[in-house]
Amino acid sequence: MSEVKSSQDEEFREYVAARSAALHRAAYLLTGNWATAEDLVQTTLTKTYLAWSRIRTTDSIDAYARRILYNTNASWWRKRSNREKPTEVFEDRADLSRDFTEHAAVRDAMWRHIAVLPKRQRAVLVLRYYENRSDAQIAEILGISIGTVKSQASRALAGMRKRLGTPASALGVAMEPREAA
């Protein structure tokens, strides 16, 4: 029995080594905060480990872990009673902004606009444009219909265009709606 457990533990360690960086990126894109992203990944990996003996032989380990990541994030923001409010200007970064390159400034401006989106719209944009997921994959991960994915993406992009007062493509980011894969 201990050999089986040891083998499973080694397989899980290999999975974590191979996929934790991608999970951290996705978690950061969802939360906009490295500390919260690290907590989210830790929780995701703990839940994945607890189910490891059941899922380790499937082809969808990564899909299972990502679903845990997105569902845990959604659960966290549903439960929070004192929600943080994003602001237009970060006081501690105001003096540093002139030192950033133009690309970093555009990226920061884009994230400020993404941060004010409703959580589901943000999740759809992160999955679509930063993880390059198809509408069907997004629907499966978030547990919503493909039509909801498309409407949430459309609303998110329309709201961002309105706030930006310019097409997103003018900012050098590919954020235009794309064909469903």
PDB file of C-alpha atoms in Angstrom:
ATOM      1  CA  MET A   1       0.000   0.000   0.000  1.00  0.00           C
ATOM      2  CA  SER A   2       2.814   2.443   0.818  1.00  0.00           C
ATOM      3  CA  GLU A   3       4.435   1.762  -2.573  1.00  0.00           C
ATOM      4  CA  VAL A   4       1.200   2.752  -4.316  1.00  0.00           C
ATOM      5  CA  LYS A   5       0.947   5.901  -2.175  1.00  0.00           C
ATOM      6  CA  SER A   6       4.605   6.725  -2.867  1.00  0.00           C
ATOM      7  CA  SER A   7       4.050   6.255  -6.604  1.00  0.00           C
ATOM      8  CA  GLN A   8       0.964   8.484  -6.519  1.00  0.00           C
ATOM      9  CA  ASP A   9       2.845  11.140  -4.544  1.00  0.00           C
ATOM     10  CA  GLU A  10       5.665  11.111  -7.100  1.00  0.00           C
ATOM     11  CA  GLU A  11       3.184  11.450  -9.974  1.00  0.00           C
ATOM     12  CA  PHE A  12       1.550  14.382  -8.201  1.00  0.00           C
ATOM     13  CA  ARG A  13       4.946  16.051  -7.612  1.00  0.00           C
ATOM     14  CA  GLU A  14       5.696  15.700 -11.330  1.00  0.00           C
ATOM     15  CA  TYR A  15       2.330  17.225 -12.210  1.00  0.00           C
ATOM     16  CA  VAL A  16       2.943  20.170  -9.852  1.00  0.00           C
ATOM     17  CA  ALA A  17       6.427  20.740 -11.281  1.00  0.00           C
ATOM     18  CA  ALA A  18       5.097  20.684 -14.838  1.00  0.00           C
ATOM     19  CA  ARG A  19       1.876  22.703 -14.428  1.00  0.00           C
ATOM     20  CA  SER A  20       2.148  24.996 -11.393  1.00  0.00           C
ATOM     21  CA  ALA A  21       3.560  27.932 -13.375  1.00  0.00           C
ATOM     22  CA  ALA A  22       0.582  27.850 -15.754  1.00  0.00           C
ATOM     23  CA  LEU A  23      -1.815  27.600 -12.822  1.00  0.00           C
ATOM     24  CA  HIS A  24      -0.106  30.580 -11.144  1.00  0.00           C
ATOM     25  CA  ARG A  25      -0.447  32.669 -14.324  1.00  0.00           C
ATOM     26  CA  ALA A  26      -4.128  31.828 -14.658  1.00  0.00           C
ATOM     27  CA  ALA A  27      -4.745  32.525 -10.965  1.00  0.00           C
ATOM     28  CA  TYR A  28      -2.996  35.893 -11.175  1.00  0.00           C
ATOM     29  CA  LEU A  29      -4.976  36.858 -14.248  1.00  0.00           C
ATOM     30  CA  LEU A  30      -8.183  36.000 -12.416  1.00  0.00           C
ATOM     31  CA  THR A  31      -7.348  37.705  -9.138  1.00  0.00           C
ATOM     32  CA  GLY A  32      -4.995  40.529 -10.163  1.00  0.00           C
ATOM     33  CA  ASN A  33      -2.984  39.932  -6.985  1.00  0.00           C
ATOM     34  CA  TRP A  34       0.039  37.623  -6.594  1.00  0.00           C
ATOM     35  CA  ALA A  35      -0.646  36.787  -2.950  1.00  0.00           C
ATOM     36  CA  THR A  36      -4.258  35.847  -3.610  1.00  0.00           C
ATOM     37  CA  ALA A  37      -3.166  33.929  -6.720  1.00  0.00           C
ATOM     38  CA  GLU A  38      -0.687  31.909  -4.656  1.00  0.00           C
ATOM     39  CA  ASP A  39      -3.418  31.095  -2.125  1.00  0.00           C
ATOM     40  CA  LEU A  40      -5.741  30.099  -4.957  1.00  0.00           C
ATOM     41  CA  VAL A  41      -3.143  27.795  -6.533  1.00  0.00           C
ATOM     42  CA  GLN A  42      -2.323  26.244  -3.157  1.00  0.00           C
ATOM     43  CA  THR A  43      -5.989  25.506  -2.532  1.00  0.00           C
ATOM     44  CA  THR A  44      -6.364  24.149  -6.069  1.00  0.00           C
ATOM     45  CA  LEU A  45      -3.375  21.837  -5.692  1.00  0.00           C
ATOM     46  CA  THR A  46      -4.603  20.628  -2.297  1.00  0.00           C
ATOM     47  CA  LYS A  47      -8.014  19.737  -3.732  1.00  0.00           C
ATOM     48  CA  THR A  48      -6.353  18.107  -6.736  1.00  0.00           C
ATOM     49  CA  TYR A  49      -4.101  16.048  -4.462  1.00  0.00           C
ATOM     50  CA  LEU A  50      -7.080  14.850  -2.447  1.00  0.00           C
ATOM     51  CA  ALA A  51      -8.692  13.561  -5.662  1.00  0.00           C
ATOM     52  CA  TRP A  52      -5.421  12.344  -7.196  1.00  0.00           C
ATOM     53  CA  SER A  53      -6.051   8.599  -6.815  1.00  0.00           C
ATOM     54  CA  ARG A  54      -9.344   9.059  -8.678  1.00  0.00           C
ATOM     55  CA  ILE A  55      -8.143  11.357 -11.498  1.00  0.00           C
ATOM     56  CA  ARG A  56      -4.498  10.421 -12.083  1.00  0.00           C
ATOM     57  CA  THR A  57      -5.288   7.845 -14.762  1.00  0.00           C
ATOM     58  CA  THR A  58      -7.496  10.173 -16.800  1.00  0.00           C
ATOM     59  CA  ASP A  59      -6.446  12.367 -19.679  1.00  0.00           C
ATOM     60  CA  SER A  60      -8.068  15.398 -18.102  1.00  0.00           C
ATOM     61  CA  ILE A  61      -5.985  16.076 -14.995  1.00  0.00           C
ATOM     62  CA  ASP A  62      -5.237  19.599 -16.178  1.00  0.00           C
ATOM     63  CA  ALA A  63      -8.896  20.272 -16.969  1.00  0.00           C
ATOM     64  CA  TYR A  64      -9.855  18.992 -13.515  1.00  0.00           C
ATOM     65  CA  ALA A  65      -7.296  21.249 -11.805  1.00  0.00           C
ATOM     66  CA  ARG A  66      -8.310  24.295 -13.846  1.00  0.00           C
ATOM     67  CA  ARG A  67     -11.952  23.708 -13.065  1.00  0.00           C
ATOM     68  CA  ILE A  68     -11.068  23.604  -9.365  1.00  0.00           C
ATOM     69  CA  LEU A  69      -9.076  26.835  -9.811  1.00  0.00           C
ATOM     70  CA  TYR A  70     -11.937  28.723 -11.472  1.00  0.00           C
ATOM     71  CA  ASN A  71     -14.631  27.321  -9.198  1.00  0.00           C
ATOM     72  CA  THR A  72     -12.605  28.073  -6.057  1.00  0.00           C
ATOM     73  CA  ASN A  73     -12.022  31.624  -7.259  1.00  0.00           C
ATOM     74  CA  ALA A  74     -15.738  32.047  -7.931  1.00  0.00           C
ATOM     75  CA  SER A  75     -16.539  30.607  -4.526  1.00  0.00           C
ATOM     76  CA  TRP A  76     -14.126  33.021  -2.832  1.00  0.00           C
ATOM     77  CA  TRP A  77     -15.601  36.140  -4.407  1.00  0.00           C
ATOM     78  CA  ARG A  78     -19.130  34.969  -3.656  1.00  0.00           C
ATOM     79  CA  LYS A  79     -18.271  34.534   0.033  1.00  0.00           C
ATOM     80  CA  ARG A  80     -16.361  37.771   0.612  1.00  0.00           C
ATOM     81  CA  SER A  81     -18.342  40.236   2.656  1.00  0.00           C
ATOM     82  CA  ASN A  82     -15.792  43.042   2.491  1.00  0.00           C
ATOM     83  CA  ARG A  83     -14.860  43.211  -1.140  1.00  0.00           C
ATOM     84  CA  GLU A  84     -11.866  45.194  -2.255  1.00  0.00           C
ATOM     85  CA  LYS A  85     -12.645  47.977  -4.683  1.00  0.00           C
ATOM     86  CA  PRO A  86     -10.230  48.583  -7.562  1.00  0.00           C
ATOM     87  CA  THR A  87      -9.129  52.168  -8.004  1.00  0.00           C
ATOM     88  CA  GLU A  88      -7.990  54.100 -11.036  1.00  0.00           C
ATOM     89  CA  VAL A  89      -4.679  55.169  -9.504  1.00  0.00           C
ATOM     90  CA  PHE A  90      -2.497  53.126  -7.221  1.00  0.00           C
ATOM     91  CA  GLU A  91      -0.898  55.625  -4.881  1.00  0.00           C
ATOM     92  CA  ASP A  92       2.153  53.478  -4.214  1.00  0.00           C
ATOM     93  CA  ARG A  93       2.799  53.061  -7.963  1.00  0.00           C
ATOM     94  CA  ALA A  94       2.052  56.620  -9.107  1.00  0.00           C
ATOM     95  CA  ASP A  95       5.689  57.748  -8.819  1.00  0.00           C
ATOM     96  CA  LEU A  96       7.003  54.634 -10.505  1.00  0.00           C
ATOM     97  CA  SER A  97       4.739  54.800 -13.561  1.00  0.00           C
ATOM     98  CA  ARG A  98       7.072  57.130 -15.476  1.00  0.00           C
ATOM     99  CA  ASP A  99       9.833  54.504 -15.153  1.00  0.00           C
ATOM    100  CA  PHE A 100       7.809  51.792 -16.874  1.00  0.00           C
ATOM    101  CA  THR A 101       8.076  51.159 -20.564  1.00  0.00           C
ATOM    102  CA  GLU A 102       5.187  52.101 -22.794  1.00  0.00           C
ATOM    103  CA  HIS A 103       4.179  48.467 -23.049  1.00  0.00           C
ATOM    104  CA  ALA A 104       3.975  48.087 -19.292  1.00  0.00           C
ATOM    105  CA  ALA A 105       1.907  51.261 -19.019  1.00  0.00           C
ATOM    106  CA  VAL A 106      -0.553  50.002 -21.621  1.00  0.00           C
ATOM    107  CA  ARG A 107      -0.726  46.631 -19.898  1.00  0.00           C
ATOM    108  CA  ASP A 108      -1.380  48.272 -16.512  1.00  0.00           C
ATOM    109  CA  ALA A 109      -4.094  50.467 -18.020  1.00  0.00           C
ATOM    110  CA  MET A 110      -5.694  47.425 -19.585  1.00  0.00           C
ATOM    111  CA  TRP A 111      -5.645  45.549 -16.272  1.00  0.00           C
ATOM    112  CA  ARG A 112      -7.278  48.461 -14.480  1.00  0.00           C
ATOM    113  CA  HIS A 113     -10.128  48.192 -16.970  1.00  0.00           C
ATOM    114  CA  ILE A 114     -10.283  44.412 -16.672  1.00  0.00           C
ATOM    115  CA  ALA A 115     -10.258  44.647 -12.853  1.00  0.00           C
ATOM    116  CA  VAL A 116     -13.577  46.539 -12.785  1.00  0.00           C
ATOM    117  CA  LEU A 117     -15.366  43.939 -14.902  1.00  0.00           C
ATOM    118  CA  PRO A 118     -17.782  41.595 -13.180  1.00  0.00           C
ATOM    119  CA  LYS A 119     -16.058  38.376 -12.112  1.00  0.00           C
ATOM    120  CA  ARG A 120     -17.650  36.122 -14.741  1.00  0.00           C
ATOM    121  CA  GLN A 121     -16.780  38.546 -17.560  1.00  0.00           C
ATOM    122  CA  ARG A 122     -13.202  38.751 -16.281  1.00  0.00           C
ATOM    123  CA  ALA A 123     -12.960  34.944 -16.114  1.00  0.00           C
ATOM    124  CA  VAL A 124     -14.266  34.626 -19.685  1.00  0.00           C
ATOM    125  CA  LEU A 125     -11.721  37.171 -20.996  1.00  0.00           C
ATOM    126  CA  VAL A 126      -8.841  35.552 -19.114  1.00  0.00           C
ATOM    127  CA  LEU A 127      -9.732  32.130 -20.454  1.00  0.00           C
ATOM    128  CA  ARG A 128     -10.336  33.376 -23.979  1.00  0.00           C
ATOM    129  CA  TYR A 129      -7.469  35.794 -24.528  1.00  0.00           C
ATOM    130  CA  TYR A 130      -4.784  34.828 -22.045  1.00  0.00           C
ATOM    131  CA  GLU A 131      -5.229  31.062 -22.052  1.00  0.00           C
ATOM    132  CA  ASN A 132      -6.479  30.885 -25.656  1.00  0.00           C
ATOM    133  CA  ARG A 133      -9.400  28.620 -24.771  1.00  0.00           C
ATOM    134  CA  SER A 134     -12.298  27.954 -27.126  1.00  0.00           C
ATOM    135  CA  ASP A 135     -15.821  28.992 -26.182  1.00  0.00           C
ATOM    136  CA  ALA A 136     -16.706  25.334 -25.597  1.00  0.00           C
ATOM    137  CA  GLN A 137     -13.732  24.885 -23.250  1.00  0.00           C
ATOM    138  CA  ILE A 138     -14.620  28.078 -21.378  1.00  0.00           C
ATOM    139  CA  ALA A 139     -18.218  26.938 -21.008  1.00  0.00           C
ATOM    140  CA  GLU A 140     -17.074  23.596 -19.634  1.00  0.00           C
ATOM    141  CA  ILE A 141     -14.562  25.120 -17.199  1.00  0.00           C
ATOM    142  CA  LEU A 142     -16.998  27.690 -15.833  1.00  0.00           C
ATOM    143  CA  GLY A 143     -20.041  25.427 -15.970  1.00  0.00           C
ATOM    144  CA  ILE A 144     -22.049  27.789 -18.181  1.00  0.00           C
ATOM    145  CA  SER A 145     -23.495  27.566 -21.695  1.00  0.00           C
ATOM    146  CA  ILE A 146     -21.575  28.577 -24.822  1.00  0.00           C
ATOM    147  CA  GLY A 147     -24.152  31.318 -25.407  1.00  0.00           C
ATOM    148  CA  THR A 148     -23.412  32.727 -21.947  1.00  0.00           C
ATOM    149  CA  VAL A 149     -19.684  32.668 -22.731  1.00  0.00           C
ATOM    150  CA  LYS A 150     -20.285  34.647 -25.917  1.00  0.00           C
ATOM    151  CA  SER A 151     -22.624  37.162 -24.277  1.00  0.00           C
ATOM    152  CA  GLN A 152     -20.291  37.689 -21.304  1.00  0.00           C
ATOM    153  CA  ALA A 153     -17.324  38.232 -23.643  1.00  0.00           C
ATOM    154  CA  SER A 154     -19.335  40.620 -25.792  1.00  0.00           C
ATOM    155  CA  ARG A 155     -20.514  42.632 -22.787  1.00  0.00           C
ATOM    156  CA  ALA A 156     -17.014  42.738 -21.312  1.00  0.00           C
ATOM    157  CA  LEU A 157     -15.458  43.965 -24.557  1.00  0.00           C
ATOM    158  CA  ALA A 158     -18.218  46.519 -25.149  1.00  0.00           C
ATOM    159  CA  GLY A 159     -17.796  47.877 -21.638  1.00  0.00           C
ATOM    160  CA  MET A 160     -14.032  48.101 -22.031  1.00  0.00           C
ATOM    161  CA  ARG A 161     -14.331  49.831 -25.404  1.00  0.00           C
ATOM    162  CA  LYS A 162     -16.737  52.338 -23.888  1.00  0.00           C
ATOM    163  CA  ARG A 163     -14.430  53.053 -20.933  1.00  0.00           C
ATOM    164  CA  LEU A 164     -11.382  53.251 -23.169  1.00  0.00           C
ATOM    165  CA  GLY A 165     -13.123  55.359 -25.784  1.00  0.00           C
ATOM    166  CA  THR A 166     -11.150  53.496 -28.433  1.00  0.00           C
ATOM    167  CA  PRO A 167     -11.089  50.033 -29.973  1.00  0.00           C
ATOM    168  CA  ALA A 168      -8.996  47.626 -27.910  1.00  0.00           C
ATOM    169  CA  SER A 169      -6.919  46.854 -31.019  1.00  0.00           C
ATOM    170  CA  ALA A 170      -5.614  50.433 -30.940  1.00  0.00           C
ATOM    171  CA  LEU A 171      -3.898  49.525 -27.678  1.00  0.00           C
ATOM    172  CA  GLY A 172      -1.905  46.799 -29.369  1.00  0.00           C
ATOM    173  CA  VAL A 173      -3.839  43.943 -27.787  1.00  0.00           C
ATOM    174  CA  ALA A 174      -5.804  41.326 -29.661  1.00  0.00           C
ATOM    175  CA  MET A 175      -9.066  41.676 -27.766  1.00  0.00           C
ATOM    176  CA  GLU A 176     -11.541  41.581 -30.661  1.00  0.00           C
ATOM    177  CA  PRO A 177     -14.159  38.812 -30.713  1.00  0.00           C
ATOM    178  CA  ARG A 178     -12.962  35.747 -32.572  1.00  0.00           C
ATOM    179  CA  GLU A 179     -14.574  32.801 -34.243  1.00  0.00           C
ATOM    180  CA  ALA A 180     -15.599  29.963 -31.945  1.00  0.00           C
ATOM    181  CA  ALA A 181     -13.249  27.018 -32.227  1.00  0.00           C
TER     182      ALA A 181
END
